[in-house]
Short mmCIF file of C-alpha atoms in Angstrom, two decimals:
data_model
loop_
_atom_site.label_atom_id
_atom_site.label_comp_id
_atom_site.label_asym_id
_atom_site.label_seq_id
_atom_site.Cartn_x
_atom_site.Cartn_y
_atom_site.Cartn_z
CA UNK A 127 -54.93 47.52 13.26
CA UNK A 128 -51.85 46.04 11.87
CA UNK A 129 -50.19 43.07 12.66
CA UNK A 130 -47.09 42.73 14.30
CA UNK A 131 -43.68 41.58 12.20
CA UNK A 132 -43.63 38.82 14.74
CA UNK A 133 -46.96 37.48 14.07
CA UNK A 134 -46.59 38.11 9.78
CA UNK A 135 -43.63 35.79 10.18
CA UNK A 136 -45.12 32.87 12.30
CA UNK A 137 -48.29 33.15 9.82
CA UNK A 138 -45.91 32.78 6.85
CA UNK A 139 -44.29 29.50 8.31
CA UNK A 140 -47.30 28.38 8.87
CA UNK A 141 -48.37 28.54 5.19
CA UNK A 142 -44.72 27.86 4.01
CA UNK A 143 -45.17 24.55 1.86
CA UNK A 144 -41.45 22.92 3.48
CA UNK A 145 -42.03 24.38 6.95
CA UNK A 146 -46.29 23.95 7.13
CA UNK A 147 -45.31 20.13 6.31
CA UNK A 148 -43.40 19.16 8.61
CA UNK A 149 -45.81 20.46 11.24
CA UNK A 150 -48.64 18.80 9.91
CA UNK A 151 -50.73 16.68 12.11
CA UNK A 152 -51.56 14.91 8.33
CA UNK A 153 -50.15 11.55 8.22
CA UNK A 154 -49.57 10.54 5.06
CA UNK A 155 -50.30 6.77 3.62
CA UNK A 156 -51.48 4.77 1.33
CA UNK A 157 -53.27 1.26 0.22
CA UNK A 158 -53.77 -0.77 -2.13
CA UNK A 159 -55.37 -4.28 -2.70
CA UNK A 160 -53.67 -6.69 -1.08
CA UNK A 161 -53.63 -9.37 -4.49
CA UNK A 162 -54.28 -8.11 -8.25
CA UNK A 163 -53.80 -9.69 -11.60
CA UNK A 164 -51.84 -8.27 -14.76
CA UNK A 165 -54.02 -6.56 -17.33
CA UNK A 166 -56.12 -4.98 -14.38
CA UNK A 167 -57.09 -1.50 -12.99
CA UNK A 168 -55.88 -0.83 -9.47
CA UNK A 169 -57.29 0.97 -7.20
CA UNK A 170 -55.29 3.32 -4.66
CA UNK A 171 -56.10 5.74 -1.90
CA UNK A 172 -53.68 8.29 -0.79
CA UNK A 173 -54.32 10.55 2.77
CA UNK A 174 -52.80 12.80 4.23
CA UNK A 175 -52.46 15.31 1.65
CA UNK A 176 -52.61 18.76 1.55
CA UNK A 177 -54.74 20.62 -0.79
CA UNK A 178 -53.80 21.04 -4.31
CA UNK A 179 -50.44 19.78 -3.94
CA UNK A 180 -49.02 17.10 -6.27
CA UNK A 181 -48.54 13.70 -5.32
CA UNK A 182 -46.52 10.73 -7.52
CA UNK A 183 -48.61 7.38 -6.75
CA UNK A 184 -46.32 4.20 -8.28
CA UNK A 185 -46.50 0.40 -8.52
CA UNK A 186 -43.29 -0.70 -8.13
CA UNK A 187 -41.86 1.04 -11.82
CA UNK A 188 -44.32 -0.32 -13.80
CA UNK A 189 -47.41 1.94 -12.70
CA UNK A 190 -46.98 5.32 -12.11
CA UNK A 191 -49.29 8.89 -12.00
CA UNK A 192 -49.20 12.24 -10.98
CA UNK A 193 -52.45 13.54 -9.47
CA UNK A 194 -53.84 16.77 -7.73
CA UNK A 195 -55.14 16.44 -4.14
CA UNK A 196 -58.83 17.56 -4.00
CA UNK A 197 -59.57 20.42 -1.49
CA UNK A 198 -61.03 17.79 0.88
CA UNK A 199 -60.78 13.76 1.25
CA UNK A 200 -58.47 11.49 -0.08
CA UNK A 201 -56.84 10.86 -3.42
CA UNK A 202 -58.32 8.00 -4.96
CA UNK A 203 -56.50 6.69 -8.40
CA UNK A 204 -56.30 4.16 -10.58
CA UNK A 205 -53.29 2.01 -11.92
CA UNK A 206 -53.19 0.12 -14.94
CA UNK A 207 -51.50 -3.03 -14.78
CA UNK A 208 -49.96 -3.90 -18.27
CA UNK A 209 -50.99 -7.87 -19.18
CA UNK A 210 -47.21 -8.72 -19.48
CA UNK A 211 -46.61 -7.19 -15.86
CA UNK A 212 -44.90 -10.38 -14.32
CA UNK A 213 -46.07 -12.19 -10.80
CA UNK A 214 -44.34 -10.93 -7.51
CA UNK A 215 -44.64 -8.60 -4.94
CA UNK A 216 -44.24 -5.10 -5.47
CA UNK A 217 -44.23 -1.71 -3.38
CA UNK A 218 -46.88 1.07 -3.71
CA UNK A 219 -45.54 4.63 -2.97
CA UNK A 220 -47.02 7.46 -2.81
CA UNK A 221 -44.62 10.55 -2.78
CA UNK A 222 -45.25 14.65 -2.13
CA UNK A 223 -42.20 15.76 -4.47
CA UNK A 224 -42.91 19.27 -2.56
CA UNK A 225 -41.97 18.21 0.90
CA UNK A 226 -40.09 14.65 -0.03
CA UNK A 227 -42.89 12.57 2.13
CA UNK A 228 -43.45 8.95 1.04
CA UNK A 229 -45.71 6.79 2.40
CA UNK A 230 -45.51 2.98 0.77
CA UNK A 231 -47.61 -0.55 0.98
CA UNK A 232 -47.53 -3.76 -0.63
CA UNK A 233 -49.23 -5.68 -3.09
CA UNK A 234 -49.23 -8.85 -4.60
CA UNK A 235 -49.75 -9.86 -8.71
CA UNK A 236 -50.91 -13.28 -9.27
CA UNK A 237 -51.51 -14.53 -12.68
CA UNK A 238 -54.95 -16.06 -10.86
CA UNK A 239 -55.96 -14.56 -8.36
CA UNK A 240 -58.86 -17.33 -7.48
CA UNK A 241 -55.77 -20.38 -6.84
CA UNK A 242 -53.82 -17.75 -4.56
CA UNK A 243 -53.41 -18.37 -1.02
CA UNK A 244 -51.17 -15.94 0.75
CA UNK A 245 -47.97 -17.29 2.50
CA UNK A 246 -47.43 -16.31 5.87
#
């Protein structure tokens, strides 16, 4: 028994990578370490993503990497922090080039991160 041209078109939505997305009950986000030092690795979780699809995970523009989402769980990378990276605050983003989601956090790099008190 065949399906119905009705039904072949609601099931191809469904799977369409622009249209799937932006009925998704995945919320995408990410985090990060609240404080890290230059000439470190950092470590960031993405969620939210859909299987196999590409996602762009950036520090700010000093850090950046382009990683596959695993069939289940979350992406979990690692940055590398150059040693000349200077102190300040900078924005984590994680972005699905395929449907134009970003999801973003911040993070802090301290040239010691044992004197650092966070400012309020």
């Amino acid at each position: 028994m065949s399906s119905s041209p009705f039904s072949r078109f609601l099931q191809g939505l469904a799977t369409s990578p622009i249209i799937g997305n932006l009925f998704s009950a995945r919320r995408l986000s990410v985090s990060a370490p609240d404080v890290v030092v230059p000439d470190s690795e950092v470590p960031v979780t993405v969620t939210g993503v859909p299987s196999g699809a590409q996602c762009v995970v950036a520090i700010g523009t000093v850090a950046t990497k382009t990683v596959t989402a695993p069939a289940s769980g979350p992406i979990d990378v690692s940055l590398t922090l150059a040693a000349l990276v200077a102190p300040g605050e900078y924005t984590v983003t994680a972005t699905l080039p395929a449907s134009n989601r970003t999801a973003s956090c911040d993070l802090t790099v301290v040239r010691n991160q044992q004197t650092y008190t966070k400012q309020k």
